[in-house]
């Protein structure tokens, strides 16, 4: 389905036929652009970036690449094609036709899911705002901006749903998306990890590896929704999300490659004197980002999550491929329980364990990339294995939020945690070192010394292509 670029807001939802909705979105648009200029990437309003823009939602050939001035990027509203005769795949309404309007009895739950999802999108742009000052290459700078404009578009996707289906309170929620800000003490973003700073590029690559992967799993669960417009918009968002995780995975891989080369060259585990990032430092960044991302899945036991599932609003990862009755009434599941003597177990309804199930799928997916990292390290004949910390480590949400644990999962006292956490999480000194490496490299094809070049450029362009034009 081709996108209509003649309208003020590019779209494939026939906005032109609904003048009221179009006008409401046109009223929101200047506030969005102002937000982008005030809170989006610093110093980016006059440069031209080699960006991909969606021109259709067909599986092949949906993208167009060109140099674009970022505030002129054509943010638009794109929903994947409706599936023929799509039926609700899970919950109490399983087998019924999907909804094209909001079921009145589930309005507040749906609104809440859409608002939470939408809130993360501008949050990530705000978190990454400063990174353009210190990009390790033009290739990376372009990728940062590509991720940023697409997060902006994902906000548009949720704002469209709020405007189109929730009337006045939807419009108010859309306005508030631009009023909360990442890290703002008075009006923070909804989910905690979206209030952390992402001020260095090691954090950026970890963010796109771990936090965007939460995006992948949450969007995949929402793509199962019985509310078809939500499902269709999430399906298209997922195609863009894949690129963000590519940026994360290849970014971490390139840093590891450089570190390993320096370790071999200087026969030392400490590559800081040679301008590299030690594997130990990289492990600390993994520990931090992975643990805060586990919190993004909510509590292991959640009646909200059970309701979302039973109501047919949010499914499991790849719901239709799972081999069960997709209702789970009466099903049980064992989960961990913190007791006086350590970790025990308890049996709960499988429906209330939905967040845990999604989180477990996320962990398996995160581990697969780590295996690839470790293969790369081993290929340099280096005997170090990067690991995901235990689920009990550094948690603020859920059953482990009241205890402290080592990355291996051993429960320790608060005093011991205070003494030992510097060995596991980034310290001020680690942060200062990583920050000291963050100097911009703007000559086409050149890379900062702490990261290896990518294997190939973007869309068939060479690595030394001028991906960003400063004029
Ligand atoms: N921080 O019943 P519970 C992305 C609250 S990322 C702060 O366990 P529930 C992206 C919770 O709201 C994907 N508060 O929670 C990535 C509740 O509050 P109330 C974003 C939290 O509802 C990179 C209370 O604690 N999408 O797209 O089952 C770049 C009890 O919690 C947190 C979604 O998240 C937290 N981490 O689950 C750009 C999908 N966790 O009721 C974009 C939509 C929980 O006491 N969201 N709380 O006031 C959801 O499905 C659910 O809201 C959650 C939470 C899974 C997040």
Coordinates of C-alpha atoms and ligand atoms in Angstrom, one line a residue:
X1 CA 0.0 0.0 0.0
X2 CA 1.6 3.3 -1.1
X3 CA 1.9 6.2 1.3
X4 CA 0.2 9.4 0.3
X5 CA 2.8 12.2 0.5
X6 CA 0.6 14.9 -0.9
X7 CA -1.1 15.4 2.5
X8 CA 0.5 17.6 5.2
X9 CA 0.9 14.4 7.1
X10 CA 2.0 11.5 4.9
X11 CA -0.1 8.5 5.6
X12 CA -1.7 5.3 4.3
X13 CA -4.9 5.6 6.4
X14 CA -6.9 7.9 4.1
X15 CA -6.5 10.8 6.5
X16 CA -7.7 13.0 3.7
X17 CA -11.2 11.5 4.0
X18 CA -11.4 12.4 7.7
X19 CA -11.0 16.2 7.8
X20 CA -11.7 16.4 11.5
X21 CA -9.0 13.9 12.4
X22 CA -6.6 15.5 9.9
X23 CA -7.2 18.9 11.4
X24 CA -6.6 17.6 15.0
X25 CA -3.4 16.0 14.0
X26 CA -2.3 19.2 12.1
X27 CA -2.8 21.0 15.3
X28 CA -0.5 18.6 17.1
X29 CA 2.1 18.7 14.3
X30 CA 3.6 22.2 15.1
X31 CA 3.9 21.2 18.8
X32 CA 5.8 18.1 17.7
X33 CA 8.2 20.0 15.5
X34 CA 8.8 22.4 18.3
X35 CA 9.5 19.5 20.6
X36 CA 11.9 18.0 18.0
X37 CA 13.8 21.3 17.8
X38 CA 13.9 21.9 21.5
X39 CA 14.4 18.3 22.8
X40 CA 15.5 16.3 19.8
X41 CA 19.1 15.9 18.6
X42 CA 21.3 18.9 19.4
X43 CA 22.7 21.0 16.5
X44 CA 20.9 19.0 13.9
X45 CA 18.5 21.5 12.4
X46 CA 20.6 22.6 9.5
X47 CA 22.5 19.5 8.5
X48 CA 21.4 17.0 5.8
X49 CA 21.4 13.3 6.7
X50 CA 21.2 10.3 4.4
X51 CA 18.0 8.9 5.8
X52 CA 15.5 6.2 5.0
X53 CA 11.9 7.3 4.6
X54 CA 9.0 4.9 4.4
X55 CA 7.2 5.2 1.1
X56 CA 5.0 2.1 1.4
X57 CA 4.3 -0.7 3.8
X58 CA 4.9 -3.5 1.4
X59 CA 7.5 -6.0 2.5
X60 CA 9.8 -5.2 -0.3
X61 CA 10.8 -1.8 -1.4
X62 CA 9.1 0.3 1.3
X63 CA 12.0 2.6 1.8
X64 CA 13.5 5.6 0.0
X65 CA 17.0 6.8 0.8
X66 CA 18.2 10.4 0.4
X67 CA 19.8 13.3 2.1
X68 CA 17.2 15.1 4.2
X69 CA 17.2 18.1 6.5
X70 CA 16.0 16.5 9.7
X71 CA 13.2 18.9 10.7
X72 CA 11.9 18.4 7.1
X73 CA 11.7 14.6 7.6
X74 CA 8.3 13.4 6.5
X75 CA 7.0 11.9 9.7
X76 CA 3.9 10.0 8.8
X77 CA 1.3 7.5 9.8
X78 CA 1.7 4.0 8.4
X79 CA -0.2 0.9 9.3
X80 CA 0.6 -2.6 7.9
X81 CA -2.1 -4.0 5.6
X82 CA -5.0 -5.6 7.4
X83 CA -4.8 -9.4 7.5
X84 CA -7.7 -11.0 5.6
X85 CA -10.4 -12.1 8.0
X86 CA -8.1 -11.7 11.0
X87 CA -9.5 -13.3 14.2
X88 CA -8.6 -12.6 17.8
X89 CA -6.0 -15.2 18.6
X90 CA -6.1 -15.4 22.4
X91 CA -8.0 -14.6 25.6
X92 CA -11.7 -14.7 26.3
X93 CA -12.6 -13.4 22.8
X94 CA -10.5 -16.0 20.9
X95 CA -11.9 -16.8 17.5
X96 CA -14.0 -13.6 17.3
X97 CA -13.3 -11.1 14.5
X98 CA -10.7 -8.5 15.4
X99 CA -12.0 -5.0 16.5
X100 CA -11.7 -2.0 14.3
X101 CA -13.2 0.2 17.0
X102 CA -12.3 0.3 20.7
X103 CA -14.5 -2.1 22.7
X104 CA -16.0 0.4 25.2
X105 CA -15.4 -1.9 28.2
X106 CA -11.6 -2.1 27.5
X107 CA -11.1 1.6 26.6
X108 CA -9.1 2.6 29.7
X109 CA -6.7 -0.5 29.5
X110 CA -6.1 0.1 25.8
X111 CA -5.4 3.8 26.4
X112 CA -3.0 3.0 29.1
X113 CA -1.1 0.5 26.9
X114 CA -0.9 2.9 24.0
X115 CA 0.2 5.8 26.3
X116 CA 2.9 3.7 27.9
X117 CA 4.2 2.6 24.5
X118 CA 4.0 6.1 23.0
X119 CA 5.8 7.7 26.0
X120 CA 8.9 5.6 25.4
X121 CA 9.4 6.8 21.9
X122 CA 10.1 10.6 22.5
X123 CA 11.8 9.6 25.7
X124 CA 14.5 7.7 23.8
X125 CA 15.1 10.7 21.5
X126 CA 15.5 12.9 24.5
X127 CA 17.9 10.5 26.2
X128 CA 20.0 10.4 23.0
X129 CA 19.9 14.1 22.4
X130 CA 23.5 14.9 23.2
X131 CA 25.1 12.1 21.3
X132 CA 25.4 14.0 18.0
X133 CA 28.2 16.0 19.5
X134 CA 30.5 13.0 19.8
X135 CA 29.8 10.5 17.1
X136 CA 32.7 8.2 16.3
X137 CA 32.1 8.5 12.6
X138 CA 29.7 9.9 10.0
X139 CA 28.3 6.4 9.5
X140 CA 27.4 6.2 13.2
X141 CA 26.0 9.8 13.3
X142 CA 23.7 8.9 10.5
X143 CA 22.5 5.7 12.2
X144 CA 21.8 7.7 15.4
X145 CA 19.7 10.2 13.5
X146 CA 17.9 7.4 11.6
X147 CA 17.0 5.8 14.9
X148 CA 15.9 9.1 16.3
X149 CA 13.6 10.0 13.3
X150 CA 12.0 6.6 13.5
X151 CA 11.4 6.9 17.2
X152 CA 9.7 10.2 16.3
X153 CA 7.6 8.3 13.8
X154 CA 6.7 5.7 16.4
X155 CA 5.4 8.5 18.5
X156 CA 3.3 9.6 15.6
X157 CA 1.9 6.1 15.3
X158 CA 0.7 6.1 18.9
X159 CA -0.6 9.7 18.7
X160 CA -2.6 8.7 15.6
X161 CA -4.3 5.9 17.6
X162 CA -5.0 8.3 20.5
X163 CA -6.5 11.0 18.2
X164 CA -8.4 8.6 16.0
X165 CA -10.0 6.4 18.6
X166 CA -10.0 8.2 22.0
X167 CA -11.6 11.6 21.4
X168 CA -10.7 14.4 23.8
X169 CA -8.8 12.4 26.4
X170 CA -6.8 10.9 23.6
X171 CA -5.9 14.4 22.4
X172 CA -4.9 15.4 25.9
X173 CA -2.7 12.3 26.3
X174 CA -1.1 13.2 22.9
X175 CA -0.3 16.6 24.2
X176 CA 1.2 15.2 27.4
X177 CA 3.6 13.0 25.4
X178 CA 5.5 16.2 24.6
X179 CA 5.2 17.6 28.1
X180 CA 6.9 14.7 30.1
X181 CA 10.6 14.6 29.5
X182 CA 13.3 11.9 30.1
X183 CA 14.9 12.6 33.5
X184 CA 12.7 15.6 34.3
X185 CA 12.3 15.5 38.2
X186 CA 8.8 17.0 38.0
X187 CA 7.4 15.3 34.9
X188 CA 9.4 12.2 34.1
X189 CA 8.8 9.6 31.5
X190 CA 6.5 6.8 32.6
X191 CA 9.0 3.9 32.7
X192 CA 12.1 4.2 34.8
X193 CA 14.7 3.1 32.3
X194 CA 13.5 5.9 30.0
X195 CA 14.7 8.5 32.5
X196 CA 18.4 7.4 32.5
X197 CA 20.9 9.3 30.5
X198 CA 22.5 8.0 27.3
X199 CA 25.4 10.4 27.0
X200 CA 28.2 8.2 25.6
X201 CA 28.2 5.9 22.6
X202 CA 28.9 2.7 24.5
X203 CA 25.6 3.4 26.3
X204 CA 23.9 4.2 23.0
X205 CA 24.9 0.8 21.5
X206 CA 23.9 -0.9 24.7
X207 CA 20.6 1.0 24.6
X208 CA 19.8 -0.1 21.1
X209 CA 20.9 -3.6 21.9
X210 CA 18.9 -4.1 25.1
X211 CA 16.3 -1.4 25.4
X212 CA 15.2 -1.4 21.7
X213 CA 14.9 -5.2 22.1
X214 CA 12.4 -4.6 24.9
X215 CA 10.7 -2.5 22.2
X216 CA 10.7 -5.5 19.9
X217 CA 9.1 -7.8 22.4
X218 CA 6.5 -5.3 23.7
X219 CA 5.6 -4.4 20.1
X220 CA 5.4 -8.0 19.1
X221 CA 3.0 -8.6 22.0
X222 CA 0.9 -5.6 21.0
X223 CA 1.0 -6.7 17.4
X224 CA -1.1 -9.7 18.5
X225 CA -3.8 -7.4 19.8
X226 CA -7.4 -7.9 19.0
X227 CA -7.6 -4.1 18.4
X228 CA -6.6 -4.3 14.8
X229 CA -5.3 -0.7 14.3
X230 CA -2.9 -1.2 17.2
X231 CA -1.8 -4.6 15.8
X232 CA -1.3 -3.1 12.3
X233 CA 0.7 -0.1 13.5
X234 CA 2.9 -2.3 15.7
X235 CA 3.6 -4.7 12.8
X236 CA 5.0 -1.9 10.7
X237 CA 6.9 -0.4 13.7
X238 CA 8.6 -3.8 14.1
X239 CA 10.2 -3.5 10.6
X240 CA 11.9 -0.3 11.7
X241 CA 12.8 -1.7 15.2
X242 CA 14.9 -4.4 13.5
X243 CA 17.3 -1.7 12.2
X244 CA 17.7 -0.3 15.7
X245 CA 18.8 -3.6 17.1
X246 CA 21.2 -4.0 14.1
X247 CA 22.7 -0.7 15.1
X248 CA 23.1 -1.9 18.7
X249 CA 24.5 -5.4 17.9
X250 CA 26.9 -4.3 15.3
X251 CA 28.0 -1.3 17.4
X252 CA 28.9 -3.5 20.4
X253 CA 30.5 -6.0 18.1
X254 CA 32.7 -3.3 16.5
X255 CA 33.8 -2.0 19.9
X256 CA 34.6 -5.6 21.0
X257 CA 36.6 -6.1 17.8
X258 CA 38.7 -3.1 18.5
X259 CA 39.2 -4.0 22.1
X260 CA 40.3 -7.6 21.1
X261 CA 42.7 -6.2 18.5
X262 CA 44.3 -3.9 21.0
X263 CA 44.5 -6.7 23.6
X264 CA 46.4 -8.9 21.1
X265 CA 48.6 -6.2 19.9
X266 CA 49.7 -5.1 23.3
X267 CA 49.3 -8.4 25.1
X268 CA 47.3 -6.8 27.9
X269 CA 43.8 -6.9 29.3
X270 CA 44.1 -3.3 30.1
X271 CA 43.7 -1.4 26.8
X272 CA 42.9 2.0 28.3
X273 CA 46.4 3.2 27.8
X274 CA 45.9 2.6 24.1
X275 CA 42.5 4.3 23.8
X276 CA 40.3 1.2 23.9
X277 CA 37.5 0.1 26.2
X278 CA 38.3 -2.9 28.5
X279 CA 36.2 -6.0 28.3
X280 CA 35.6 -5.5 32.0
X281 CA 34.1 -2.1 31.3
X282 CA 31.9 -3.5 28.6
X283 CA 30.6 -6.2 31.0
X284 CA 29.7 -3.5 33.5
X285 CA 27.7 -1.6 30.8
X286 CA 25.9 -4.9 29.9
X287 CA 25.1 -5.5 33.6
X288 CA 23.6 -2.0 33.9
X289 CA 21.6 -1.9 30.7
X290 CA 20.3 -5.5 30.8
X291 CA 19.2 -5.2 34.5
X292 CA 17.3 -2.0 34.0
X293 CA 15.6 -3.4 30.9
X294 CA 14.4 -6.5 32.8
X295 CA 12.5 -3.9 34.9
X296 CA 10.7 -2.7 31.8
X297 CA 8.7 -5.9 31.7
X298 CA 6.9 -5.1 34.9
X299 CA 6.3 -7.5 37.8
X300 CA 6.5 -11.2 37.3
X301 CA 3.1 -11.4 38.8
X302 CA 0.7 -8.9 37.4
X303 CA -3.1 -8.7 37.3
X304 CA -2.8 -5.9 34.7
X305 CA -0.9 -8.3 32.4
X306 CA -3.5 -11.0 33.1
X307 CA -6.3 -8.6 32.2
X308 CA -4.6 -7.4 29.0
X309 CA -4.3 -11.0 27.9
X310 CA -7.8 -12.2 28.8
X311 CA -9.3 -9.1 27.2
X312 CA -7.4 -9.8 24.0
X313 CA -5.4 -6.6 24.1
X314 CA -1.8 -7.8 24.5
X315 CA -0.7 -11.3 23.6
X316 CA 2.4 -13.3 24.1
X317 CA 5.5 -13.3 21.8
X318 CA 4.5 -15.1 18.6
X319 CA 1.2 -16.0 20.2
X320 CA -0.2 -17.9 17.2
X321 CA 2.9 -20.2 17.1
X322 CA 2.4 -21.3 20.7
X323 CA 1.0 -24.8 21.1
X324 CA -1.7 -24.3 23.8
X325 CA -5.3 -23.2 24.0
X326 CA -4.4 -19.5 24.0
X327 CA -6.8 -18.9 26.9
X328 CA -4.9 -20.4 29.8
X329 CA -7.9 -20.4 32.1
X330 CA -6.9 -22.6 35.1
X331 CA -3.3 -23.0 33.9
X332 CA -0.6 -22.6 36.5
X333 CA 3.0 -21.7 36.5
X334 CA 5.8 -21.9 39.1
X335 CA 7.6 -18.7 39.8
X336 CA 10.4 -17.8 42.2
X337 CA 9.6 -16.3 45.6
X338 CA 11.9 -14.5 48.0
X339 CA 11.8 -16.1 51.5
X340 CA 13.7 -15.6 54.7
X341 CA 16.0 -18.4 53.7
X342 CA 16.6 -17.3 50.2
X343 CA 14.7 -18.2 47.0
X344 CA 11.8 -20.5 47.1
X345 CA 9.0 -21.2 44.7
X346 CA 5.3 -20.6 44.4
X347 CA 2.6 -21.6 42.0
X348 CA 0.5 -18.9 40.4
X349 CA -2.0 -18.6 37.6
X350 CA -0.2 -18.6 34.3
X351 CA -2.3 -15.6 33.2
X352 CA -0.8 -13.4 35.9
X353 CA 2.7 -14.5 34.8
X354 CA 2.5 -12.9 31.3
X355 CA 5.2 -10.3 32.0
X356 CA 7.6 -13.0 33.1
X357 CA 6.9 -15.1 30.0
X358 CA 7.6 -12.2 27.7
X359 CA 10.8 -11.4 29.8
X360 CA 12.0 -14.9 29.5
X361 CA 11.7 -14.8 25.7
X362 CA 13.6 -11.5 25.8
X363 CA 16.4 -13.0 27.8
X364 CA 16.8 -15.9 25.4
X365 CA 16.9 -13.4 22.5
X366 CA 19.5 -11.2 24.3
X367 CA 21.6 -14.2 25.0
X368 CA 21.8 -15.2 21.4
X369 CA 23.5 -11.9 20.5
X370 CA 25.9 -12.4 23.5
X371 CA 26.8 -15.7 22.1
X372 CA 27.8 -14.0 18.9
X373 CA 29.9 -11.5 20.8
X374 CA 31.6 -14.3 22.7
X375 CA 32.4 -16.1 19.4
X376 CA 34.1 -12.9 18.2
X377 CA 36.2 -12.7 21.4
X378 CA 37.1 -16.4 21.1
X379 CA 38.2 -15.9 17.5
X380 CA 40.9 -13.5 18.8
X381 CA 42.1 -16.3 21.2
X382 CA 41.0 -14.4 24.2
X383 CA 39.6 -16.4 27.1
X384 CA 36.8 -14.1 28.3
X385 CA 33.1 -14.7 28.2
X386 CA 30.6 -11.9 28.5
X387 CA 27.5 -12.8 30.4
X388 CA 24.0 -11.5 31.2
X389 CA 23.7 -10.9 34.9
X390 CA 21.3 -13.0 36.9
X391 CA 17.7 -11.8 37.0
X392 CA 18.1 -10.9 40.7
X393 CA 20.9 -8.4 40.0
X394 CA 20.2 -4.7 40.4
X395 CA 16.4 -4.9 40.2
X396 CA 13.9 -2.2 41.1
X397 CA 10.6 -3.8 39.9
X398 CA 9.2 -7.2 40.8
X399 CA 10.0 -10.0 43.2
X400 CA 13.7 -9.2 43.5
X401 CA 13.3 -5.4 44.1
X402 CA 13.7 -5.7 47.8
X403 CA 17.0 -7.8 47.8
X404 CA 20.5 -7.4 46.5
X405 CA 22.4 -10.0 44.5
X406 CA 25.6 -10.5 42.7
X407 CA 25.7 -10.9 38.9
X408 CA 25.9 -14.6 39.5
X409 CA 22.7 -14.5 41.5
X410 CA 24.0 -15.0 45.0
X411 CA 21.9 -13.0 47.5
X412 CA 24.0 -10.5 49.5
X413 CA 23.3 -7.9 52.2
X414 CA 22.8 -4.2 51.5
X415 CA 26.2 -3.5 53.1
X416 CA 27.9 -6.0 50.9
X417 CA 26.2 -4.6 47.9
X418 CA 27.4 -1.1 48.8
X419 CA 31.0 -2.4 49.1
X420 CA 31.0 -4.5 46.0
X421 CA 28.8 -2.8 43.4
X422 CA 31.7 -0.8 41.9
X423 CA 33.0 -4.1 40.6
X424 CA 29.8 -4.8 38.7
X425 CA 28.3 -1.5 37.6
X426 CA 29.8 1.6 35.9
X427 CA 31.6 3.8 38.4
X428 CA 32.1 7.5 38.0
X429 CA 35.7 6.7 37.1
X430 CA 34.6 4.3 34.4
X431 CA 32.1 6.8 33.1
X432 CA 34.8 9.6 33.1
X433 CA 37.1 7.3 31.1
X434 CA 34.5 6.4 28.5
X435 CA 33.5 10.0 28.3
X436 CA 37.1 11.0 27.6
X437 CA 37.0 8.8 24.4
X438 CA 33.9 10.6 23.1
X439 CA 35.5 13.0 20.6
X440 CA 33.7 13.6 17.3
X441 CA 35.1 12.2 14.1
X442 CA 33.6 13.9 11.1
X443 CA 35.9 13.0 8.2
X444 CA 34.1 10.6 5.9
X445 CA 35.3 7.0 6.4
X446 CA 37.4 7.8 9.5
X447 CA 36.5 6.0 12.9
X448 CA 37.3 6.9 16.5
X449 CA 40.1 4.7 17.9
X450 CA 37.9 2.7 20.3
X451 CA 35.7 1.2 17.6
X452 CA 36.3 -0.8 14.4
X453 CA 34.8 0.2 11.1
X454 CA 31.6 -1.4 10.1
X455 CA 31.7 -4.3 7.6
X456 CA 29.8 -2.3 5.0
X457 CA 28.1 1.0 4.4
X458 CA 24.4 1.9 4.2
X459 CA 22.2 0.9 1.2
X460 CA 25.1 0.0 -0.9
X461 CA 27.0 3.2 -0.2
X462 CA 30.7 2.9 0.7
X463 CA 31.8 3.4 4.3
X464 CA 33.5 6.7 3.4
X465 CA 30.3 8.1 1.9
X466 CA 29.3 11.5 3.2
X467 CA 26.3 10.3 5.2
X468 CA 25.9 13.6 6.9
X469 CA 26.4 17.0 5.1
X470 CA 27.2 19.9 7.5
X471 CA 27.5 22.6 4.8
Ligands
LIG1 N1 8.9 1.6 35.6 O1 1.3 -4.7 37.1 P1 2.7 -4.3 36.9 C1 10.1 0.7 23.3 C2 4.3 0.2 37.2 S1 10.2 -0.1 24.8 C3 8.0 2.3 36.2 O2 3.8 -5.3 37.0 P2 2.2 -4.0 34.2 C4 11.3 1.5 23.0 C5 3.0 -0.2 36.4 O3 2.7 0.8 35.4 C6 8.6 -0.9 25.0 N2 6.8 1.8 36.6 O4 2.9 -3.6 35.5 C7 12.5 1.0 23.2 C8 2.0 -0.3 37.5 O5 1.5 1.0 37.9 P3 0.2 1.2 38.7 C9 7.5 0.0 25.7 C10 6.5 0.5 36.3 O6 1.2 -3.0 33.9 C11 13.6 1.8 22.9 C12 2.7 -0.9 38.7 O7 4.1 -0.6 38.4 N3 6.2 -0.6 25.6 O8 9.1 0.6 22.7 O9 1.9 -5.4 34.1 C13 13.4 3.0 22.3 C14 2.5 -2.4 38.8 O10 3.2 -3.0 37.8 C15 7.4 -0.2 35.6 C16 5.6 -1.2 26.6 O11 6.0 -1.2 27.7 C17 8.7 0.3 35.2 N4 9.6 -0.3 34.6 O12 3.5 -3.9 33.2 C18 12.1 3.5 22.0 C19 4.2 -1.8 26.3 N5 6.9 -1.5 35.4 O13 -0.9 0.4 38.0 C20 11.0 2.7 22.3 C21 3.1 -1.3 27.1 C22 5.7 -1.5 36.0 O14 0.4 0.7 40.1 N6 3.3 -1.4 28.5 N7 5.5 -0.2 36.5 O15 0.0 2.7 38.6 C23 2.9 -2.5 29.2 O16 2.6 -3.5 28.7 C24 3.0 -2.4 30.7 O17 2.7 -1.1 31.1 C25 4.4 -2.8 31.3 C26 4.2 -2.8 32.9 C27 4.8 -4.1 30.8 C28 5.4 -1.8 31.1

